PDB file of N, CA and C in Angstrom:
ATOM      1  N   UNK A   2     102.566 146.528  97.081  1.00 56.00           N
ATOM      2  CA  UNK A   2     101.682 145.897  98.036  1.00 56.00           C
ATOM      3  C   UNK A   2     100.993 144.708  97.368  1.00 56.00           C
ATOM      4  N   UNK A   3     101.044 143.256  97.763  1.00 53.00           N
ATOM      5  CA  UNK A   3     100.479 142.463  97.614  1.00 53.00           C
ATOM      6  C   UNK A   3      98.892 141.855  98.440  1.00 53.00           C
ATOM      7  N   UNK A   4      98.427 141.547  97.103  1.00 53.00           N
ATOM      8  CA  UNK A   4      96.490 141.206  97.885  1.00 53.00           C
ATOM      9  C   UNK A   4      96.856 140.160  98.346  1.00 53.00           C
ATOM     10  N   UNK A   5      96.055 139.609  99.575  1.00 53.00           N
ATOM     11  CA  UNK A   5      95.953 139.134 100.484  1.00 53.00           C
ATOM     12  C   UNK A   5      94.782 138.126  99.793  1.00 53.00           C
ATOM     13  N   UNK A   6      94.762 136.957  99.033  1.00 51.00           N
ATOM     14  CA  UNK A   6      93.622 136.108  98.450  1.00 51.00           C
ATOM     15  C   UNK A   6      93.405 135.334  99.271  1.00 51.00           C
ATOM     16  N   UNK A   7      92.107 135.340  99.709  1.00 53.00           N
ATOM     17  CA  UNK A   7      91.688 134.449 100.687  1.00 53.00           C
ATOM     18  C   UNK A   7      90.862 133.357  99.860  1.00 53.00           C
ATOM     19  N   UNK A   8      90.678 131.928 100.305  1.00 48.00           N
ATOM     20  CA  UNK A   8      90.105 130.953  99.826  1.00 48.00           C
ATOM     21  C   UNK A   8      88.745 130.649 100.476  1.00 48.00           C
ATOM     22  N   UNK A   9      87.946 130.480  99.552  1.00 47.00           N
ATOM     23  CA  UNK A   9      86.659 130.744 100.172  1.00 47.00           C
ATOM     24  C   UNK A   9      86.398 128.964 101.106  1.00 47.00           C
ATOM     25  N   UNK A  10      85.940 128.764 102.091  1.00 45.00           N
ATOM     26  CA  UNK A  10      85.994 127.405 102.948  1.00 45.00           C
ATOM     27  C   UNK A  10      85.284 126.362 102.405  1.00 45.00           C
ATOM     28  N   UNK A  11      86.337 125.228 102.105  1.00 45.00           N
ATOM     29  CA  UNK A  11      85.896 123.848 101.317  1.00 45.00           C
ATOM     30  C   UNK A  11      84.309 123.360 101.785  1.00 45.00           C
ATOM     31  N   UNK A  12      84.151 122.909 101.274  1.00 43.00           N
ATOM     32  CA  UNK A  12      82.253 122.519 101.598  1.00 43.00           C
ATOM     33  C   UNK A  12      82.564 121.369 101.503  1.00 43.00           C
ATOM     34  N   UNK A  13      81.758 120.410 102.449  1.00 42.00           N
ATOM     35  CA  UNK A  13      82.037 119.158 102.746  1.00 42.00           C
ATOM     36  C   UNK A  13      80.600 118.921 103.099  1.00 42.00           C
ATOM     37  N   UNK A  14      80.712 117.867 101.999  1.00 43.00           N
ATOM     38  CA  UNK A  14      79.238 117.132 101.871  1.00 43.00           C
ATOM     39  C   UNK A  14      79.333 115.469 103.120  1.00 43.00           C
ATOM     40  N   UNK A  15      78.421 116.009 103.785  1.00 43.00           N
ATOM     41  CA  UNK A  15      77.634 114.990 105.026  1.00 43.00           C
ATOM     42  C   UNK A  15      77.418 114.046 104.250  1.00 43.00           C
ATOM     43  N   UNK A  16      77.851 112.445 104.078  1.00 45.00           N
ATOM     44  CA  UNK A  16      76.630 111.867 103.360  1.00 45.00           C
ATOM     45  C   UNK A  16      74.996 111.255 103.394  1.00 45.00           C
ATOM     46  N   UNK A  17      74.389 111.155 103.026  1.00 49.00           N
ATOM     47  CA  UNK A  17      72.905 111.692 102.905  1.00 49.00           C
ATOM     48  C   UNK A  17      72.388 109.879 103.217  1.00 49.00           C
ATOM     49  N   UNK A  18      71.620 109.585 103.917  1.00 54.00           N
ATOM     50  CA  UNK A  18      71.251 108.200 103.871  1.00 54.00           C
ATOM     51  C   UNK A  18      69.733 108.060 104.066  1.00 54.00           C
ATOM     52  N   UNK A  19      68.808 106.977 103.946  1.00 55.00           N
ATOM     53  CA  UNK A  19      67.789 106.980 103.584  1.00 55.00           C
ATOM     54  C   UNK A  19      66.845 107.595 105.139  1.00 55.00           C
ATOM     55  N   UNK A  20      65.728 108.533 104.542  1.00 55.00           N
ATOM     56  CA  UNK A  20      64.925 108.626 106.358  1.00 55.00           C
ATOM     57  C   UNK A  20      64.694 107.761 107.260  1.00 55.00           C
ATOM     58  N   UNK A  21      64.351 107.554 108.023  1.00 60.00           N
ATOM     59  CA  UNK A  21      64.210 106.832 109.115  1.00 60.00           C
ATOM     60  C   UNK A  21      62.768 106.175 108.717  1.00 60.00           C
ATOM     61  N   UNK A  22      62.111 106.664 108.334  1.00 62.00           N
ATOM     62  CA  UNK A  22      60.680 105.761 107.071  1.00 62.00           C
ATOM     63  C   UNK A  22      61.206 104.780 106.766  1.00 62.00           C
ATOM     64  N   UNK A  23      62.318 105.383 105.916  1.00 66.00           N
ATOM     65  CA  UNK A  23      62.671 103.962 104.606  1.00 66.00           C
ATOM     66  C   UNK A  23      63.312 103.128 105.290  1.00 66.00           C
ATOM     67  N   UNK A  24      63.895 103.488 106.397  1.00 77.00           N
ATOM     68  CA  UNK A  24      65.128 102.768 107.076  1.00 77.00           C
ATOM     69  C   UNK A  24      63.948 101.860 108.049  1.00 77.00           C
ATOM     70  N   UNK A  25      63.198 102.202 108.440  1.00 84.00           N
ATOM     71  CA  UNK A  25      62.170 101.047 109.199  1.00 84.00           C
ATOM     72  C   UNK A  25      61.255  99.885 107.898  1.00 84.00           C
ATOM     73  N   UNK A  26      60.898 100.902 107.112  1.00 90.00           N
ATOM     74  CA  UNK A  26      60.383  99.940 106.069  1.00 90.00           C
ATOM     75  C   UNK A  26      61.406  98.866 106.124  1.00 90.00           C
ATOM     76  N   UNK A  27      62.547  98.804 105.419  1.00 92.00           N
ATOM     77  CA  UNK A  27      63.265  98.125 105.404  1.00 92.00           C
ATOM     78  C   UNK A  27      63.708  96.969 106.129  1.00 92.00           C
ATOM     79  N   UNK A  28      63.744  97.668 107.286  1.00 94.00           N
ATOM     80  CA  UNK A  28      63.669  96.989 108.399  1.00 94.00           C
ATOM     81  C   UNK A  28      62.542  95.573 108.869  1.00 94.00           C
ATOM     82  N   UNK A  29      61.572  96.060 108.411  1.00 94.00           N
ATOM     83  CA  UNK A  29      60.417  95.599 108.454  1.00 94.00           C
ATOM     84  C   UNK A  29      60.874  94.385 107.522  1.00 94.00           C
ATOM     85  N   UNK A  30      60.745  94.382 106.278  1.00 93.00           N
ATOM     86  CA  UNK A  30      60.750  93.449 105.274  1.00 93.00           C
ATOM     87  C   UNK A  30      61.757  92.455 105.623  1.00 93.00           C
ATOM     88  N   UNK A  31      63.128  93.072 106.054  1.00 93.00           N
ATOM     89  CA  UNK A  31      64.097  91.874 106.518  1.00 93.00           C
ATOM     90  C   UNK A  31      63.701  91.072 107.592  1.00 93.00           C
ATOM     91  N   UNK A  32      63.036  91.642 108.723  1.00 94.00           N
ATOM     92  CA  UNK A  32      62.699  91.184 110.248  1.00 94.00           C
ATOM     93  C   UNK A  32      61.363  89.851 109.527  1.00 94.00           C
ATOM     94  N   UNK A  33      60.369  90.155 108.492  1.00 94.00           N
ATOM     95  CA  UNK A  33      59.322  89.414 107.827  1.00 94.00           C
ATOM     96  C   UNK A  33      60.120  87.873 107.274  1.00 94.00           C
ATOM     97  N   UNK A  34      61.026  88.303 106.449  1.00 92.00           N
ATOM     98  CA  UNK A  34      61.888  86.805 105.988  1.00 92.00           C
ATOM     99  C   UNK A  34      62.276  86.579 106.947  1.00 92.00           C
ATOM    100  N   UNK A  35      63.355  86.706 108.109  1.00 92.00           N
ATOM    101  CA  UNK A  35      63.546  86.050 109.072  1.00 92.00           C
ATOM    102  C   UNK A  35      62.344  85.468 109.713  1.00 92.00           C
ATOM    103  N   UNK A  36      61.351  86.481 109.796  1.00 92.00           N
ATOM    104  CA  UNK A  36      60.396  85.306 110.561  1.00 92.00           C
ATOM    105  C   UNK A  36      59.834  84.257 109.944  1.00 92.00           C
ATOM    106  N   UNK A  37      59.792  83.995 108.810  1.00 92.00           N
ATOM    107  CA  UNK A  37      59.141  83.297 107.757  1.00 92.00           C
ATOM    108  C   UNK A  37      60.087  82.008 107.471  1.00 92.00           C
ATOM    109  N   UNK A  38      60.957  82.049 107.550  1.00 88.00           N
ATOM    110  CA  UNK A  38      62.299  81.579 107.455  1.00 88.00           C
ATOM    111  C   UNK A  38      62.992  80.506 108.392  1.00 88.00           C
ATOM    112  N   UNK A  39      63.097  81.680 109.682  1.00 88.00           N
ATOM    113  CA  UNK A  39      63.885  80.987 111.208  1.00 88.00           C
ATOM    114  C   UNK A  39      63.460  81.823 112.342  1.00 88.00           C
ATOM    115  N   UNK A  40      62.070  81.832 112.283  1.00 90.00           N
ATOM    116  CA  UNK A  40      61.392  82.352 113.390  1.00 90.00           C
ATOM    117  C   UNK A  40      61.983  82.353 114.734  1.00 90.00           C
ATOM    118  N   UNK A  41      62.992  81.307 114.676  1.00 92.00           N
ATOM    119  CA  UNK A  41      63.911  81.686 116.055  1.00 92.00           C
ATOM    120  C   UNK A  41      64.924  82.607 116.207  1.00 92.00           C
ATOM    121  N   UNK A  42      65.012  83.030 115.360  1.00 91.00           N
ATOM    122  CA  UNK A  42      66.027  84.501 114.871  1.00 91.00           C
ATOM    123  C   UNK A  42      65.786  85.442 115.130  1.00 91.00           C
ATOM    124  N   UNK A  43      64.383  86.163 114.748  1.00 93.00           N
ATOM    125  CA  UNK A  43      63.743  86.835 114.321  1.00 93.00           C
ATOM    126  C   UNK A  43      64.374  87.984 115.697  1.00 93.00           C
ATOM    127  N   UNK A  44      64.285  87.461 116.907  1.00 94.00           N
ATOM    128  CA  UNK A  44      64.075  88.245 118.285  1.00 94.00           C
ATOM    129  C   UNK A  44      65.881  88.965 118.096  1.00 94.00           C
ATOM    130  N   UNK A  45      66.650  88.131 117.737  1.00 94.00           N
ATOM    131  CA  UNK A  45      68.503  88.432 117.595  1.00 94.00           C
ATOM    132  C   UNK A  45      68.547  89.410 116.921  1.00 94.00           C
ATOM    133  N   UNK A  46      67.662  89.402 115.287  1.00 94.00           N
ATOM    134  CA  UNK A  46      67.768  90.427 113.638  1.00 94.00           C
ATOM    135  C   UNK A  46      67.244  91.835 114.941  1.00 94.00           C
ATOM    136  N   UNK A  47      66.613  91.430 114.860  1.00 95.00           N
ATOM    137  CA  UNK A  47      65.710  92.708 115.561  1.00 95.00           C
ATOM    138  C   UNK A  47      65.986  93.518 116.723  1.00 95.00           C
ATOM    139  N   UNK A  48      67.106  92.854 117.663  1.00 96.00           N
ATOM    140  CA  UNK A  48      67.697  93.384 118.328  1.00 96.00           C
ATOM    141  C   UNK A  48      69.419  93.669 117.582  1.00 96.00           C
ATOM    142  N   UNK A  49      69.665  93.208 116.751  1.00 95.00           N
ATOM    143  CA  UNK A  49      71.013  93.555 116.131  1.00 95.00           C
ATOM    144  C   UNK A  49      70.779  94.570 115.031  1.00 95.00           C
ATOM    145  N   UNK A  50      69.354  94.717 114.407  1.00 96.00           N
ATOM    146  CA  UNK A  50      69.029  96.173 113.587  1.00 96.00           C
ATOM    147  C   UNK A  50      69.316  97.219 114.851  1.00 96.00           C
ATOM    148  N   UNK A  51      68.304  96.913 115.863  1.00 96.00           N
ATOM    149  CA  UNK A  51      68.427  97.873 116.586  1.00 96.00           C
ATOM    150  C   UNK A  51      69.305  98.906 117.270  1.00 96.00           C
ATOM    151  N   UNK A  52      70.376  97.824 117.517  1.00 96.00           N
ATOM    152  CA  UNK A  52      71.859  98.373 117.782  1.00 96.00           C
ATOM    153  C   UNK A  52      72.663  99.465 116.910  1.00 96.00           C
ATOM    154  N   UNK A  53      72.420  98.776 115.715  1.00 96.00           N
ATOM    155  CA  UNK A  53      73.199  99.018 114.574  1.00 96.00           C
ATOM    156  C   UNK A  53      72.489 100.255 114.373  1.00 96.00           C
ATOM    157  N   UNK A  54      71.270 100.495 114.334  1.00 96.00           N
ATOM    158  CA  UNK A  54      70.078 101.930 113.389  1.00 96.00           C
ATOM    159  C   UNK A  54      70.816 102.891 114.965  1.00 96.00           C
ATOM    160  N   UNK A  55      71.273 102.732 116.255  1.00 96.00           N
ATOM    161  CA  UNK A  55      71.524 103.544 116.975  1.00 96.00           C
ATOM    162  C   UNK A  55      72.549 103.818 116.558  1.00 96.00           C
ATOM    163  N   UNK A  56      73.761 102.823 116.142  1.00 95.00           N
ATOM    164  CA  UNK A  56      75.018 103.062 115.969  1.00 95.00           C
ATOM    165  C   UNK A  56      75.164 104.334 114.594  1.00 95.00           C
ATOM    166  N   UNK A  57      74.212 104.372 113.874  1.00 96.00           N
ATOM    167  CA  UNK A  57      74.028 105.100 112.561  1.00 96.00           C
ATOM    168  C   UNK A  57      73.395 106.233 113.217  1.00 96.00           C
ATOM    169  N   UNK A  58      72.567 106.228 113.946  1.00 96.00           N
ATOM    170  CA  UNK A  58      72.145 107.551 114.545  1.00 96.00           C
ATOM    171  C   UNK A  58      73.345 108.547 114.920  1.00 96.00           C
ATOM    172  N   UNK A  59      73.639 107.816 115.794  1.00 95.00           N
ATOM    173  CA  UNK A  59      74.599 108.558 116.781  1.00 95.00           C
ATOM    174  C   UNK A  59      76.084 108.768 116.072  1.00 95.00           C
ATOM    175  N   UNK A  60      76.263 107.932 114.837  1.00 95.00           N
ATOM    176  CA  UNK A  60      77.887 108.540 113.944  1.00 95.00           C
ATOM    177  C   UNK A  60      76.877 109.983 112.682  1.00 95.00           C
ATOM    178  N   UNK A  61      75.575 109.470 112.503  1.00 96.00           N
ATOM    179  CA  UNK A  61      74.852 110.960 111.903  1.00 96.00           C
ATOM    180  C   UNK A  61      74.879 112.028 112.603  1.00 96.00           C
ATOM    181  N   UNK A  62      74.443 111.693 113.889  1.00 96.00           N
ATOM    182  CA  UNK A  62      74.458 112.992 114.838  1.00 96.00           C
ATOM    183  C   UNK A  62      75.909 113.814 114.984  1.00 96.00           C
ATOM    184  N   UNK A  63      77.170 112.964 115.553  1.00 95.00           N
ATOM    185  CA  UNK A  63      78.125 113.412 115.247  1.00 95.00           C
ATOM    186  C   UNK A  63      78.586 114.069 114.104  1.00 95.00           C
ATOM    187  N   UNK A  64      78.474 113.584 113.387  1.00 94.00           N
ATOM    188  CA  UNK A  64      79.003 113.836 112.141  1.00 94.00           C
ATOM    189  C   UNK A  64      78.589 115.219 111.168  1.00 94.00           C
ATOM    190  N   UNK A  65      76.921 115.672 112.204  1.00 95.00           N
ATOM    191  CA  UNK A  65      76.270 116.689 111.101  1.00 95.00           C
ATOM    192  C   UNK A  65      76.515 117.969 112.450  1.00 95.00           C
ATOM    193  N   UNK A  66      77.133 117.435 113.593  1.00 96.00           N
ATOM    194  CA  UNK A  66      77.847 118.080 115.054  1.00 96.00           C
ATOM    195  C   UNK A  66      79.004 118.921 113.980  1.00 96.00           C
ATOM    196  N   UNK A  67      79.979 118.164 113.575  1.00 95.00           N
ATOM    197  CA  UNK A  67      81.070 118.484 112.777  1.00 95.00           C
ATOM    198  C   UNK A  67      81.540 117.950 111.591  1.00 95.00           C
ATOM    199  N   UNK A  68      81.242 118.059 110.739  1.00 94.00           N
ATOM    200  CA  UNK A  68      80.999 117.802 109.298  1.00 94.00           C
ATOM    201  C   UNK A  68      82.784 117.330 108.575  1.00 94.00           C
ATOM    202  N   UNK A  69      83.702 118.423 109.436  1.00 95.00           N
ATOM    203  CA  UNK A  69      85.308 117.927 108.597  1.00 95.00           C
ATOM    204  C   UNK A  69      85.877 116.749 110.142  1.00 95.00           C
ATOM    205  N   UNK A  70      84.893 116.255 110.615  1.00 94.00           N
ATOM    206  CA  UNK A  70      85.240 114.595 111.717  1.00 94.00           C
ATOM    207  C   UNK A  70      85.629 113.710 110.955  1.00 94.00           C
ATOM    208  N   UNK A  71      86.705 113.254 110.541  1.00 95.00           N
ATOM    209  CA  UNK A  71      86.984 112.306 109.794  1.00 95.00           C
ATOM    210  C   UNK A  71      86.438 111.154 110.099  1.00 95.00           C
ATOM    211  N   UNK A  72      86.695 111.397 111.351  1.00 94.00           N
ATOM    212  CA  UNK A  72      86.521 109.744 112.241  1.00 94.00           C
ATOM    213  C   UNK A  72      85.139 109.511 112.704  1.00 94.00           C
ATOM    214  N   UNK A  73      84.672 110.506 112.265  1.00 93.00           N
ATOM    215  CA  UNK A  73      82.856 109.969 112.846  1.00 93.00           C
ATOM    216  C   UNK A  73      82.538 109.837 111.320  1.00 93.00           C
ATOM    217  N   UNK A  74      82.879 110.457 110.000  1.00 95.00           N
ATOM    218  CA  UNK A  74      82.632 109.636 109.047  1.00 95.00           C
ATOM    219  C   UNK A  74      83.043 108.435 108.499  1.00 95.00           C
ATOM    220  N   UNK A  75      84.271 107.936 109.214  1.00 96.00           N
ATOM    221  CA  UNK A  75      84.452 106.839 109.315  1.00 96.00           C
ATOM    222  C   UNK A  75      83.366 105.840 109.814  1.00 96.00           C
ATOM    223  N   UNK A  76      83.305 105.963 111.173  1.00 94.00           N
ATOM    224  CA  UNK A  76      82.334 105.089 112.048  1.00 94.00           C
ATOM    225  C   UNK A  76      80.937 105.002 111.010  1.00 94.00           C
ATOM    226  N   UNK A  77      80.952 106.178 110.648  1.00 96.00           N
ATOM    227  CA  UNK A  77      79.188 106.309 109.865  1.00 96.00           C
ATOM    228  C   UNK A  77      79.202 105.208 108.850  1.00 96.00           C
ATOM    229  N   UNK A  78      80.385 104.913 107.811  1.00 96.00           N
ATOM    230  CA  UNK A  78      80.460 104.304 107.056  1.00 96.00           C
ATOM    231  C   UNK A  78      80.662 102.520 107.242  1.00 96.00           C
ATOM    232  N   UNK A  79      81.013 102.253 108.860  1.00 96.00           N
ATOM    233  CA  UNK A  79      81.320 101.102 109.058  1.00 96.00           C
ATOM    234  C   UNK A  79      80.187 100.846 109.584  1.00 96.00           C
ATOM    235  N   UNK A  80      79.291 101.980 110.270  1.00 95.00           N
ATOM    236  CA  UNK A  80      77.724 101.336 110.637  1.00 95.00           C
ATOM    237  C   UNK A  80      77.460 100.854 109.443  1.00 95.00           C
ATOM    238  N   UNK A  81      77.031 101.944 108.551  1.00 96.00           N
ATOM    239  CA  UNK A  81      76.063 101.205 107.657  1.00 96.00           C
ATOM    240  C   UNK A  81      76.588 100.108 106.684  1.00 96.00           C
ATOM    241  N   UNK A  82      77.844  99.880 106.836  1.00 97.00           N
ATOM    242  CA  UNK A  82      78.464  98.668 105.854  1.00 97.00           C
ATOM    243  C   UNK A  82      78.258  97.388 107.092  1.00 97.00           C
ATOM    244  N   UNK A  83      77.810  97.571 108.537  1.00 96.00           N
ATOM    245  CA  UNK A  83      77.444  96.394 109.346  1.00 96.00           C
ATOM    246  C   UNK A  83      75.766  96.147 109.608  1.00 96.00           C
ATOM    247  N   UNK A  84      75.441  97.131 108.768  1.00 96.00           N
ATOM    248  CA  UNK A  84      73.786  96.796 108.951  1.00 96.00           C
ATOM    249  C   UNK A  84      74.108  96.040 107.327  1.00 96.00           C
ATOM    250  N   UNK A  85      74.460  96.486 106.107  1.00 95.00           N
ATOM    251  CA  UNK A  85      74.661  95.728 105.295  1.00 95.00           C
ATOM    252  C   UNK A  85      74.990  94.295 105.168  1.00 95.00           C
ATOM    253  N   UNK A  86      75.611  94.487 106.236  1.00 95.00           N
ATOM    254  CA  UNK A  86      75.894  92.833 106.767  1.00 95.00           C
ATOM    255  C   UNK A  86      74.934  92.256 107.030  1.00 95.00           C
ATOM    256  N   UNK A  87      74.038  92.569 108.373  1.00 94.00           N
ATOM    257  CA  UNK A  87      73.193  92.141 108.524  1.00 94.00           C
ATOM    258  C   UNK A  87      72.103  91.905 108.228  1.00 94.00           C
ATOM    259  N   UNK A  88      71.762  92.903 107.086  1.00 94.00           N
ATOM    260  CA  UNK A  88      70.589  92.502 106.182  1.00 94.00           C
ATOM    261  C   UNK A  88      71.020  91.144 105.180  1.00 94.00           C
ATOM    262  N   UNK A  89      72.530  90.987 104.719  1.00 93.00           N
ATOM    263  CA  UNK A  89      72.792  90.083 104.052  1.00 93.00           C
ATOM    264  C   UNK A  89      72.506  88.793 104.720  1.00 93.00           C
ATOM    265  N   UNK A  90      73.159  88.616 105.693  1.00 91.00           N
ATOM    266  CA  UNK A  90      73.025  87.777 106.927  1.00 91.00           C
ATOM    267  C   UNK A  90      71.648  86.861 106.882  1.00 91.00           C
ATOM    268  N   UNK A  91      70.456  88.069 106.936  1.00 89.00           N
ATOM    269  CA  UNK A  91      69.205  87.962 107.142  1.00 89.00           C
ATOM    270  C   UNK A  91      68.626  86.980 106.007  1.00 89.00           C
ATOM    271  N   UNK A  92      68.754  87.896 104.821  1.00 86.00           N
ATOM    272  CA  UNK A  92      68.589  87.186 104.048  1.00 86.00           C
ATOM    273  C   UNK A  92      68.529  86.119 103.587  1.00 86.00           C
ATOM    274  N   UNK A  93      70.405  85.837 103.673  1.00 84.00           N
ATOM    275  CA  UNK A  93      70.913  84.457 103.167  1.00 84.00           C
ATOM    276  C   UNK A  93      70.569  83.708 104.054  1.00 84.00           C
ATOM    277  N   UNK A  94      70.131  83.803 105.175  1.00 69.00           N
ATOM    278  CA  UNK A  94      69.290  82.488 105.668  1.00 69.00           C
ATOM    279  C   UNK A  94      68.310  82.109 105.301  1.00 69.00           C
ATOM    280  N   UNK A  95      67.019  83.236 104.559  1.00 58.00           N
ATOM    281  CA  UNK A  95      65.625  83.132 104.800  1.00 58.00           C
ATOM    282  C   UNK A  95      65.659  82.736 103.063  1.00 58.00           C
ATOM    283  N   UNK A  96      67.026  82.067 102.306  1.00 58.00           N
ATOM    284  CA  UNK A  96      66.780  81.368 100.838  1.00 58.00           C
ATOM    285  C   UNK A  96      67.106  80.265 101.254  1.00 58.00           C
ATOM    286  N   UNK A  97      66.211  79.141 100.162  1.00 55.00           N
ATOM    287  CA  UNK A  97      66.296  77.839 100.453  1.00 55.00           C
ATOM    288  C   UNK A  97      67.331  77.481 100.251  1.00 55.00           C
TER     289      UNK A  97
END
């Protein structure tokens, strides 16, 4: 008679991103250089964070829904590599 070895179930780490504190702080400081900067912007950054901090919500929410979603950790990772953008974005305008 052969044992029957069962494998105990892979653990799959969610990845972990900053609270929603840090993520407004942040927010804050980029939305400040734009205004300082190209005060005519300021209203676009702030509505294109906004989009984007939902778009990260809602691939987190999914994603902590079902943890082995490939594809909502996908999306999670292309949010926050397009808010990356847009903080760059932000930035590189608000240097001389």
């Amino acid at each position: 008679r052969v044992a029957k070895q069962t494998n105990p179930p892979a653990q799959v780490t969610v990845p972990t991103s900053p609270t929603s504190g840090e993520t407004a702080d942040d927010d804050q400081q980029v939305l400040a250089e734009v205004a300082d900067s190209a005060p005519m912007m300021e209203a676009t950054y702030e509505e294109n964070l906004r989009n984007v901090n939902s778009y990260i919500h809602d691939a987190e929410a999914a994603l902590k829904e079902n943890p082995n979603d490939d594809e909502a950790r996908q999306y999670l990772m292309e949010a926050r590599q397009q808010k990356e953008m847009l903080y760059e974005m932000a930035l590189d305008r608000s240097l001389p």
